[in-house]
Structure formats: structure tokens, C-alpha cells
Amino acid sequence: MLLRGTLAVAVVVGLATAGPLRAEGPWTLLGDHGLTAGLAGPRGAGVSFVGVSVDGRTLAAVTASGKAWESSDQGASWRAVEAIDATTLLHPERAEAAPPGVPDALTIRHPYRAGWLYALADDLYRSEDDGATWVGLTDEAALPMIGATPSAIAFDPADPERIFVATEAGLWRSADAGLTWVGLNATLPNFPAGLFRPLDDGAPPLLEIEGLGPALLPGGAPRWILAAQPSPAAPADARTAFEVFLAGGAVGGSGRAGSEEAVTALAVSGGPEPLQFVGMRDGRVWISADAGASWRPAGEGLPRDGRSVVDLWADPGASLAAIAVFAGPSGGRVFRTVDGGRLWDDLTADLPAGEIRAATASADGEAVYAAGDDGVFFASASLRSPTPATSWQAVGDELPVAAPRDLFVNSRTGQLYVSLEGYGVYRRRAPDVLRSLRLLNAADLSDRPVAPGGLLTVVGAAVGTATIDGAPAPVLFASPEESQIQAPFDAAAGRAATVRLSTSEGVETLRFPVQSLAPAIFTTDGEPLVVDAGTGRLLDLTRPARPGSRVLILSAGLGAVNPTWPAGVAAPTENPPAVVAAVSAFLDGVPLEVVGASLAGGYVGAYWVEAQLPSSLRGGLGRLEIEAGGRRSNTVQLFLAP
């Protein structure tokens, strides 16, 4: 990302940058406990019960997962409890009346409004005349605004207009007896469980939520947003509909819930000859080398005691490595193969007792992570050879106590993600980052080439001095976790440059490609750093780009400038040097008028590309790119106002 030393300039243009990658620190919640899904407020997972105490001071709820919660401030905050004390709650009377065509509705009498009834069915209905007439309260344009199938309703003795309803989409409150609603799900720890689907741009991974589909966390968004359509980068979870065949005959079930032959885990490796690994409820693991045309059983080393396979991870960069996790609070639970599943060895060692529910590994094959009921753990273990693993270590102790659903490590950015049932997604720096030195293009933390004058992020070391092909490369920022250096403007292009880094561990030599032009758009967490040229405000979900406006795209890799400028020096804010190459910009593939391109005043190693947006925009998300010298940049998503 951009240099910490340049952040003062951001104030001038109103741009808030992310600074360098965060150092190793505590787990951080991404978003909140709710999910934007087109309802009256953020939704959650299902809530099965809601009640209010007789004195009106306590709001109680039980989630569909069985966890009990209480609130003393109308749902602004919650505390977990072992169980709800039903003797303290108000219990409204049931009534026999029901709306026409809804004979199975659960009808509740309002305890403080004579003649008022509420019927709970697929939607919520209200009658003000003891059931003679009814009005639907939540069915709006065929989409229930608080989610379908309300299961419980509660009334506040302090305010007859205030009611609470539990639905399959969480917990909801109305201050006008059901005419309008607000969600209480942003604060109630009841986030829908999801599995990670990695994206290619260094952003937080997409979250595939069971029964709902993919969700994204765009920059500037306070919470995860349910995508309208599945992403090609996130194939539907195959765990519930997958058949395993061997010699033309089915040896596994079709994924029916509860079946001993149901598929419980699935992973696909990368490499030139990818393998499919499938885990079963009965503990068997099957492997296919021909996209499922034929299958072979896993080889020696795995448990044979019938325990379920709860998770599988396969190396996206090499076809032979995989991790399998088996159910059980003790004994062998985490297993490794480095030869395509023919032999497995037990990595459990001193892993603390307790169920392990998810595992992942770094793509360089030097670290394995396991998440269980007692937290997330890390061990150094090769996935290229069956060498012994090191002792397991806890990865922080700040996570709430909850069952993990999935783990994901972005080996490029060094971020570790865990999906916790009820609580949502947490992120922190992966411990193995500190052990492996790597170079990244600082614009988007990718391995795309850098241009002369461009920025490189060094992950894993504090750099004292640096050279690129023997020429000094200014060190602009240094910490034990990462550093940033700038390639000289006269660096030789067209080949992999030799980068020599002086660190506390000695001199490290790495290679990184340099091109004369390597356009890229700066991103933070996958979101572009693009500002409105008129207001200087960063464009995001809350401030979309306006039709007819001009935008400034913070860019990298645009090469030579006129007049020439030295590396390591911030560009002037007045009359900054202009880019020599012709620069183009595109929105959804349509060329934009480029007003100008120059070094970004006050920044080191960055450029502004100013582009004119058309007078009409379709609204939503647009695909933004720049181009120089026939080379396209990374594609970023820009929020557009209609």
C-alpha cells in the first residue's frame, strides 16, 4: 500500500489510505454481525425465540443454533447466557383466529391492545378487530422485509407500539406496531455461517453463505453484502451434491443429509495435474486425478475408526499436497499428504484437545493452520516432504468462543481469515509471514511486474538498504513485518531484476520482473484508491462516482515522466512531472477521456490519472482499468451512482 510517510499529503486531497500492511496484531472483526441482503435492515441467521421480561428491562433471544442472549438496551448490545429464565418473561396469550388462507398460522394476542392479534405464518399479519380483518405487515414486493417465516413475537410493556419478531433472517424491532422495522442483527452475534472462496486481487475472500449465496465486503462498506449473482470466482459448494465413482459404480452417496456416505468435505488442488479430494461422513477419503471420471481410496495413515472427515485443504499451487481433518476431541485429527494421498502422516502431535473444524496452509508449503473450539493454531510443516512438524502454537487469544466454520490464508498479502459461527469473519497477520521474505508490487500486493520508479513491498523483514541491479533503491519505510522500497527511475526494464536487501539477518537476494510500463491501480483490501477530482473525497459504497464527474485514479507503473524526477523524493504538489507514455482508461470496457496523467503531488512512486466519466451511468459496480504501452492494469470495481 502507500507509504506511511506520505499520509500527510492525503489530507490535502481528502484521501484516506491504508498505510502499509498491518503488523502482526490482534484479530479484527471485518464488518459487523449483520449482512446486507435487501431487507429492512441487516439480516442474521435464524432466531427461534424472542421474549421481553415482565418489567420490560430485558430483551431475550435464542438463535436457531441454540445460543441464548439477553440485552438490557433494546438490542444495542448483548450478553451470552446459559439459558433464558422463562419465569421472568411476559407470555402473551394465543388466539384461535387466523388470516384467510393461512389456517396454520400461530396467532398471538397483543397484551396491551384490546382486539389486536398478530398471526405468524410465512409472513406477519395483524388484525385490530379480533380477526375479522387482517393486513399483511412484512410481504413487500414478494420479498418479506424482515425475512420469511416469523417464529416468535414479543411485546414491550413500556411501549405498546414496540414489538419484536424472530424470523429466519434474524431479530427485528418495530416502533409502530409493525408498520416499519429495524434489524437488531448488526449487534446480535448471529452471523450466517459461510465458507471462504479466494479472490484474485488480495481483497478479503468472498464468503459463500449456506442457503444465501456469495457475500462480499467492499471497501467503505460497514458490513458484508449479499451478492445478487454467484461469482465465477466462487463456485457453488459441492459438498451437498457430489457422487464418487469407482470403476463405473457409485461408492459414495449423493450427499443426502444424515447419510453415512454423505460428502462432508471437498478440495481441489492446483498444479499441472490437479487432484480432487473428497471426504465422507464415514471417514473415507477418495481421490480423483481425472476430474471425477474415476476414483481411488486414500492410502495408508488415515484413521479407520469411522470418524467423519470434517475438512479438506488441497494446495492450490501443487497437485500432490493436502490436509485432512477428522472429527473427534482427541487423538489424530490433522493429517498431511505430500504424494497425492497415497501416504498420510499425523500432524496432530501436541495440538490441544478439542474438536478441530477447519484447516488451511500457506501456499509456500511451510505452515499449517487449524481452527477448533479452543481457537486457531499454527505449526511449521512442509507440504513438499514428510518432515516432522513443529509444536503447535495459538494464533492470538482474542477470538470469541465460537465454532469455526472455515479458515483461509492469503499467502500473497499474509492475512489469515477465520469464519466463526454467529460472530462473522475475523482477520489478522499470519504468523508464518515473519519467516518468509517476499517481494510484492505495492500497488495491489501482487506479483505483477514493477516499472522504473515503482514501489515494491518487502514482506517479512525490516530493510536497511536495498539495491536493484546494483543501483541504490530508496528504502521508504521499514518495520520487522514489512518494508517498502522504490525502484530507480533509470532501472533497466524487460527482465527480472536482482534485488539485494540488507536486513538484520544478513543480505537477501531476490528476483522481481521490471517492465518499462506496468500500469496498476492502487488498492487497499482489493478496493481502488479513486477520488472525486472536485471534492477530493475517496469514492466508495457511501460516496459513489457521479455521472459527468472527473475522477483521480491513484496509479503505479506509468514509467518515465517529464521533467525527470529522482527516486525517493515526493513529487511536487504544483506542476508535478507529466507521464511521458500515452495513458488510457476504461469503464466496463468503454474508453474514458483521460484529462491528464502525472506524478501524484506529495507522494513517492505514485501517479494520478484524471479521467472524465460519461454524463450517464447505469449505477451499481463498474469495472475500471487503465492502460499504458498496450499493457492493461488490474481491474478494480468502482461504485457508480445512477
PDB file of C-alpha atoms in Angstrom, residues 444-624:
ATOM      1  CA  ASP A 444      -2.115  -4.130  -5.299  1.00  0.00           C
ATOM      2  CA  LEU A 445       0.146  -6.521  -3.356  1.00  0.00           C
ATOM      3  CA  SER A 446       0.513  -8.780  -6.372  1.00  0.00           C
ATOM      4  CA  ASP A 447       3.426 -10.309  -8.222  1.00  0.00           C
ATOM      5  CA  ARG A 448       2.769  -8.189 -11.323  1.00  0.00           C
ATOM      6  CA  PRO A 449       5.946  -6.514 -12.672  1.00  0.00           C
ATOM      7  CA  VAL A 450       7.060  -3.145 -11.389  1.00  0.00           C
ATOM      8  CA  ALA A 451       8.063  -0.239 -13.643  1.00  0.00           C
ATOM      9  CA  PRO A 452      11.053   2.063 -13.121  1.00  0.00           C
ATOM     10  CA  GLY A 453      10.113   4.429 -10.309  1.00  0.00           C
ATOM     11  CA  GLY A 454       7.566   1.977  -8.922  1.00  0.00           C
ATOM     12  CA  LEU A 455       7.145   0.736  -5.368  1.00  0.00           C
ATOM     13  CA  LEU A 456       7.911  -2.723  -4.014  1.00  0.00           C
ATOM     14  CA  THR A 457       6.625  -4.072  -0.709  1.00  0.00           C
ATOM     15  CA  VAL A 458       9.041  -6.368   1.113  1.00  0.00           C
ATOM     16  CA  VAL A 459       7.074  -8.684   3.381  1.00  0.00           C
ATOM     17  CA  GLY A 460       8.846 -10.304   6.302  1.00  0.00           C
ATOM     18  CA  ALA A 461      11.801  -8.049   7.134  1.00  0.00           C
ATOM     19  CA  ALA A 462      12.988  -4.591   8.108  1.00  0.00           C
ATOM     20  CA  VAL A 463      15.184  -3.496   5.209  1.00  0.00           C
ATOM     21  CA  GLY A 464      18.180  -1.304   5.978  1.00  0.00           C
ATOM     22  CA  THR A 465      19.488  -0.722   2.459  1.00  0.00           C
ATOM     23  CA  ALA A 466      18.484  -2.038  -0.944  1.00  0.00           C
ATOM     24  CA  THR A 467      19.790  -2.166  -4.490  1.00  0.00           C
ATOM     25  CA  ILE A 468      18.141  -3.136  -7.769  1.00  0.00           C
ATOM     26  CA  ASP A 469      20.632  -4.421 -10.331  1.00  0.00           C
ATOM     27  CA  GLY A 470      23.345  -2.764  -8.274  1.00  0.00           C
ATOM     28  CA  ALA A 471      21.759   0.706  -8.215  1.00  0.00           C
ATOM     29  CA  PRO A 472      20.594   2.135  -4.878  1.00  0.00           C
ATOM     30  CA  ALA A 473      16.857   1.715  -4.254  1.00  0.00           C
ATOM     31  CA  PRO A 474      15.488   4.144  -1.641  1.00  0.00           C
ATOM     32  CA  VAL A 475      14.044   2.482   1.460  1.00  0.00           C
ATOM     33  CA  LEU A 476      10.899   4.454   2.204  1.00  0.00           C
ATOM     34  CA  PHE A 477       9.554   2.506   5.177  1.00  0.00           C
ATOM     35  CA  ALA A 478      10.880  -0.331   7.322  1.00  0.00           C
ATOM     36  CA  SER A 479       9.450  -2.465  10.122  1.00  0.00           C
ATOM     37  CA  PRO A 480      10.098  -6.057  11.225  1.00  0.00           C
ATOM     38  CA  GLU A 481       6.959  -7.143   9.370  1.00  0.00           C
ATOM     39  CA  GLU A 482       7.399  -5.241   6.105  1.00  0.00           C
ATOM     40  CA  SER A 483       9.300  -2.555   4.272  1.00  0.00           C
ATOM     41  CA  GLN A 484       8.879  -0.530   1.102  1.00  0.00           C
ATOM     42  CA  ILE A 485      11.490   0.354  -1.472  1.00  0.00           C
ATOM     43  CA  GLN A 486      11.357   2.301  -4.720  1.00  0.00           C
ATOM     44  CA  ALA A 487      12.871   1.164  -7.993  1.00  0.00           C
ATOM     45  CA  PRO A 488      15.120   3.825  -9.562  1.00  0.00           C
ATOM     46  CA  PHE A 489      13.561   5.666 -12.499  1.00  0.00           C
ATOM     47  CA  ASP A 490      16.504   4.537 -14.639  1.00  0.00           C
ATOM     48  CA  ALA A 491      16.198   0.854 -13.706  1.00  0.00           C
ATOM     49  CA  ALA A 492      16.743  -1.484 -16.645  1.00  0.00           C
ATOM     50  CA  ALA A 493      13.464  -2.920 -17.925  1.00  0.00           C
ATOM     51  CA  GLY A 494      12.491  -6.046 -19.792  1.00  0.00           C
ATOM     52  CA  ARG A 495      13.908  -8.678 -17.456  1.00  0.00           C
ATOM     53  CA  ALA A 496      13.908  -9.945 -13.899  1.00  0.00           C
ATOM     54  CA  ALA A 497      15.958  -7.543 -11.811  1.00  0.00           C
ATOM     55  CA  THR A 498      18.239  -8.633  -8.991  1.00  0.00           C
ATOM     56  CA  VAL A 499      17.037  -7.123  -5.716  1.00  0.00           C
ATOM     57  CA  ARG A 500      19.533  -7.198  -2.836  1.00  0.00           C
ATOM     58  CA  LEU A 501      18.156  -6.413   0.608  1.00  0.00           C
ATOM     59  CA  SER A 502      20.187  -5.751   3.732  1.00  0.00           C
ATOM     60  CA  THR A 503      18.279  -6.955   6.803  1.00  0.00           C
ATOM     61  CA  SER A 504      19.089  -7.863  10.392  1.00  0.00           C
ATOM     62  CA  GLU A 505      19.506 -11.463   9.208  1.00  0.00           C
ATOM     63  CA  GLY A 506      22.076 -10.511   6.576  1.00  0.00           C
ATOM     64  CA  VAL A 507      21.835  -9.842   2.856  1.00  0.00           C
ATOM     65  CA  GLU A 508      18.975 -11.440   0.933  1.00  0.00           C
ATOM     66  CA  THR A 509      18.910 -11.650  -2.856  1.00  0.00           C
ATOM     67  CA  LEU A 510      15.584 -11.931  -4.679  1.00  0.00           C
ATOM     68  CA  ARG A 511      14.400 -11.512  -8.262  1.00  0.00           C
ATOM     69  CA  PHE A 512      11.493  -9.389  -9.465  1.00  0.00           C
ATOM     70  CA  PRO A 513      10.377  -8.518 -13.026  1.00  0.00           C
ATOM     71  CA  VAL A 514      10.773  -4.928 -14.242  1.00  0.00           C
ATOM     72  CA  GLN A 515       8.926  -3.592 -17.306  1.00  0.00           C
ATOM     73  CA  SER A 516       9.176  -0.139 -18.836  1.00  0.00           C
ATOM     74  CA  LEU A 517       5.428   0.204 -18.288  1.00  0.00           C
ATOM     75  CA  ALA A 518       3.456  -1.873 -15.800  1.00  0.00           C
ATOM     76  CA  PRO A 519       0.220   0.036 -15.096  1.00  0.00           C
ATOM     77  CA  ALA A 520      -1.633  -0.772 -11.887  1.00  0.00           C
ATOM     78  CA  ILE A 521      -4.337   0.869  -9.793  1.00  0.00           C
ATOM     79  CA  PHE A 522      -3.601   1.170  -6.087  1.00  0.00           C
ATOM     80  CA  THR A 523      -5.966  -0.849  -3.919  1.00  0.00           C
ATOM     81  CA  THR A 524      -6.478  -1.442  -0.234  1.00  0.00           C
ATOM     82  CA  ASP A 525      -8.207  -4.697   0.698  1.00  0.00           C
ATOM     83  CA  GLY A 526      -8.998  -5.033  -3.001  1.00  0.00           C
ATOM     84  CA  GLU A 527     -10.802  -1.685  -3.231  1.00  0.00           C
ATOM     85  CA  PRO A 528      -9.424   1.040  -5.534  1.00  0.00           C
ATOM     86  CA  LEU A 529      -7.993   4.324  -4.304  1.00  0.00           C
ATOM     87  CA  VAL A 530     -10.003   6.608  -6.575  1.00  0.00           C
ATOM     88  CA  VAL A 531     -11.126  10.084  -5.536  1.00  0.00           C
ATOM     89  CA  ASP A 532     -13.611  12.613  -6.855  1.00  0.00           C
ATOM     90  CA  ALA A 533     -11.500  15.303  -8.538  1.00  0.00           C
ATOM     91  CA  GLY A 534     -13.932  18.023  -7.483  1.00  0.00           C
ATOM     92  CA  THR A 535     -14.338  17.175  -3.808  1.00  0.00           C
ATOM     93  CA  GLY A 536     -11.161  15.192  -3.113  1.00  0.00           C
ATOM     94  CA  ARG A 537     -13.214  12.504  -1.380  1.00  0.00           C
ATOM     95  CA  LEU A 538     -12.425   8.830  -1.656  1.00  0.00           C
ATOM     96  CA  LEU A 539     -15.081   7.052  -3.720  1.00  0.00           C
ATOM     97  CA  ASP A 540     -16.668   4.009  -2.120  1.00  0.00           C
ATOM     98  CA  LEU A 541     -20.041   2.465  -1.352  1.00  0.00           C
ATOM     99  CA  THR A 542     -21.202   5.502   0.617  1.00  0.00           C
ATOM    100  CA  ARG A 543     -19.791   8.025  -1.896  1.00  0.00           C
ATOM    101  CA  PRO A 544     -20.191   6.567  -5.404  1.00  0.00           C
ATOM    102  CA  ALA A 545     -18.830   8.213  -8.537  1.00  0.00           C
ATOM    103  CA  ARG A 546     -21.300  10.702 -10.027  1.00  0.00           C
ATOM    104  CA  PRO A 547     -22.260  10.914 -13.713  1.00  0.00           C
ATOM    105  CA  GLY A 548     -20.283  13.594 -15.540  1.00  0.00           C
ATOM    106  CA  SER A 549     -17.693  13.952 -12.773  1.00  0.00           C
ATOM    107  CA  ARG A 550     -13.947  13.642 -13.048  1.00  0.00           C
ATOM    108  CA  VAL A 551     -12.067  11.057 -11.024  1.00  0.00           C
ATOM    109  CA  LEU A 552      -8.442  10.816  -9.946  1.00  0.00           C
ATOM    110  CA  ILE A 553      -7.109   7.256 -10.111  1.00  0.00           C
ATOM    111  CA  LEU A 554      -4.098   6.640  -7.871  1.00  0.00           C
ATOM    112  CA  SER A 555      -1.861   4.536 -10.082  1.00  0.00           C
ATOM    113  CA  ALA A 556       1.553   2.930 -10.389  1.00  0.00           C
ATOM    114  CA  GLY A 557       3.792   1.637 -13.138  1.00  0.00           C
ATOM    115  CA  LEU A 558       3.428   4.505 -15.621  1.00  0.00           C
ATOM    116  CA  GLY A 559       7.174   4.896 -16.010  1.00  0.00           C
ATOM    117  CA  ALA A 560       9.121   7.912 -17.191  1.00  0.00           C
ATOM    118  CA  VAL A 561       7.993  11.482 -16.549  1.00  0.00           C
ATOM    119  CA  ASN A 562       8.879  14.892 -17.959  1.00  0.00           C
ATOM    120  CA  PRO A 563      10.757  16.587 -16.463  1.00  0.00           C
ATOM    121  CA  THR A 564      12.667  13.681 -14.926  1.00  0.00           C
ATOM    122  CA  TRP A 565      12.323  13.153 -11.202  1.00  0.00           C
ATOM    123  CA  PRO A 566      14.606  11.449  -8.656  1.00  0.00           C
ATOM    124  CA  ALA A 567      13.566   8.341  -6.773  1.00  0.00           C
ATOM    125  CA  GLY A 568      12.895   8.670  -3.065  1.00  0.00           C
ATOM    126  CA  VAL A 569      11.602  12.241  -3.318  1.00  0.00           C
ATOM    127  CA  ALA A 570       7.930  13.194  -3.049  1.00  0.00           C
ATOM    128  CA  ALA A 571       6.572  14.770  -6.227  1.00  0.00           C
ATOM    129  CA  PRO A 572       5.747  18.490  -6.084  1.00  0.00           C
ATOM    130  CA  THR A 573       2.122  19.410  -5.492  1.00  0.00           C
ATOM    131  CA  GLU A 574       2.368  22.256  -8.038  1.00  0.00           C
ATOM    132  CA  ASN A 575       3.012  21.281 -11.658  1.00  0.00           C
ATOM    133  CA  PRO A 576       4.052  17.681 -10.982  1.00  0.00           C
ATOM    134  CA  PRO A 577       6.022  15.962 -13.773  1.00  0.00           C
ATOM    135  CA  ALA A 578       3.778  14.569 -16.507  1.00  0.00           C
ATOM    136  CA  VAL A 579       3.748  10.958 -17.669  1.00  0.00           C
ATOM    137  CA  VAL A 580       5.566  10.505 -20.976  1.00  0.00           C
ATOM    138  CA  ALA A 581       3.583   7.470 -22.170  1.00  0.00           C
ATOM    139  CA  ALA A 582       0.053   7.728 -23.525  1.00  0.00           C
ATOM    140  CA  VAL A 583      -2.390   6.575 -20.844  1.00  0.00           C
ATOM    141  CA  SER A 584      -5.914   5.276 -21.440  1.00  0.00           C
ATOM    142  CA  ALA A 585      -8.735   4.484 -19.015  1.00  0.00           C
ATOM    143  CA  PHE A 586     -11.741   2.207 -19.413  1.00  0.00           C
ATOM    144  CA  LEU A 587     -15.037   1.783 -17.573  1.00  0.00           C
ATOM    145  CA  ASP A 588     -16.764  -1.510 -18.333  1.00  0.00           C
ATOM    146  CA  GLY A 589     -14.531  -1.754 -21.396  1.00  0.00           C
ATOM    147  CA  VAL A 590     -15.613   1.628 -22.783  1.00  0.00           C
ATOM    148  CA  PRO A 591     -12.808   4.214 -23.202  1.00  0.00           C
ATOM    149  CA  LEU A 592     -12.919   7.262 -20.943  1.00  0.00           C
ATOM    150  CA  GLU A 593     -11.478  10.659 -21.743  1.00  0.00           C
ATOM    151  CA  VAL A 594      -8.130  10.929 -19.943  1.00  0.00           C
ATOM    152  CA  VAL A 595      -7.633  14.553 -18.951  1.00  0.00           C
ATOM    153  CA  GLY A 596      -4.094  14.087 -17.682  1.00  0.00           C
ATOM    154  CA  ALA A 597      -1.556  11.797 -16.026  1.00  0.00           C
ATOM    155  CA  SER A 598       1.298  12.890 -13.780  1.00  0.00           C
ATOM    156  CA  LEU A 599       3.187  12.021 -10.649  1.00  0.00           C
ATOM    157  CA  ALA A 600       0.920  12.348  -7.613  1.00  0.00           C
ATOM    158  CA  GLY A 601       1.925  15.516  -5.813  1.00  0.00           C
ATOM    159  CA  GLY A 602       3.243  14.799  -2.327  1.00  0.00           C
ATOM    160  CA  TYR A 603       3.553  11.067  -2.959  1.00  0.00           C
ATOM    161  CA  VAL A 604       6.552   8.887  -3.730  1.00  0.00           C
ATOM    162  CA  GLY A 605       6.251   6.406  -6.574  1.00  0.00           C
ATOM    163  CA  ALA A 606       2.582   7.068  -7.362  1.00  0.00           C
ATOM    164  CA  TYR A 607       0.700   8.761 -10.195  1.00  0.00           C
ATOM    165  CA  TRP A 608      -2.654  10.440 -10.660  1.00  0.00           C
ATOM    166  CA  VAL A 609      -4.650   9.571 -13.779  1.00  0.00           C
ATOM    167  CA  GLU A 610      -7.522  12.028 -14.217  1.00  0.00           C
ATOM    168  CA  ALA A 611     -10.466  10.688 -16.223  1.00  0.00           C
ATOM    169  CA  GLN A 612     -13.829  12.120 -17.249  1.00  0.00           C
ATOM    170  CA  LEU A 613     -16.879   9.949 -16.538  1.00  0.00           C
ATOM    171  CA  PRO A 614     -19.789   9.926 -19.000  1.00  0.00           C
ATOM    172  CA  SER A 615     -22.872  12.036 -18.313  1.00  0.00           C
ATOM    173  CA  SER A 616     -24.965   8.950 -17.618  1.00  0.00           C
ATOM    174  CA  LEU A 617     -24.067   5.870 -15.611  1.00  0.00           C
ATOM    175  CA  ARG A 618     -26.030   2.668 -15.104  1.00  0.00           C
ATOM    176  CA  GLY A 619     -25.350   2.654 -11.363  1.00  0.00           C
ATOM    177  CA  GLY A 620     -24.007  -0.185  -9.268  1.00  0.00           C
ATOM    178  CA  LEU A 621     -20.494  -1.528  -9.762  1.00  0.00           C
ATOM    179  CA  GLY A 622     -18.368  -0.711 -12.791  1.00  0.00           C
ATOM    180  CA  ARG A 623     -15.078  -2.294 -13.919  1.00  0.00           C
ATOM    181  CA  LEU A 624     -12.291   0.301 -14.055  1.00  0.00           C
TER     182      LEU A 624
END
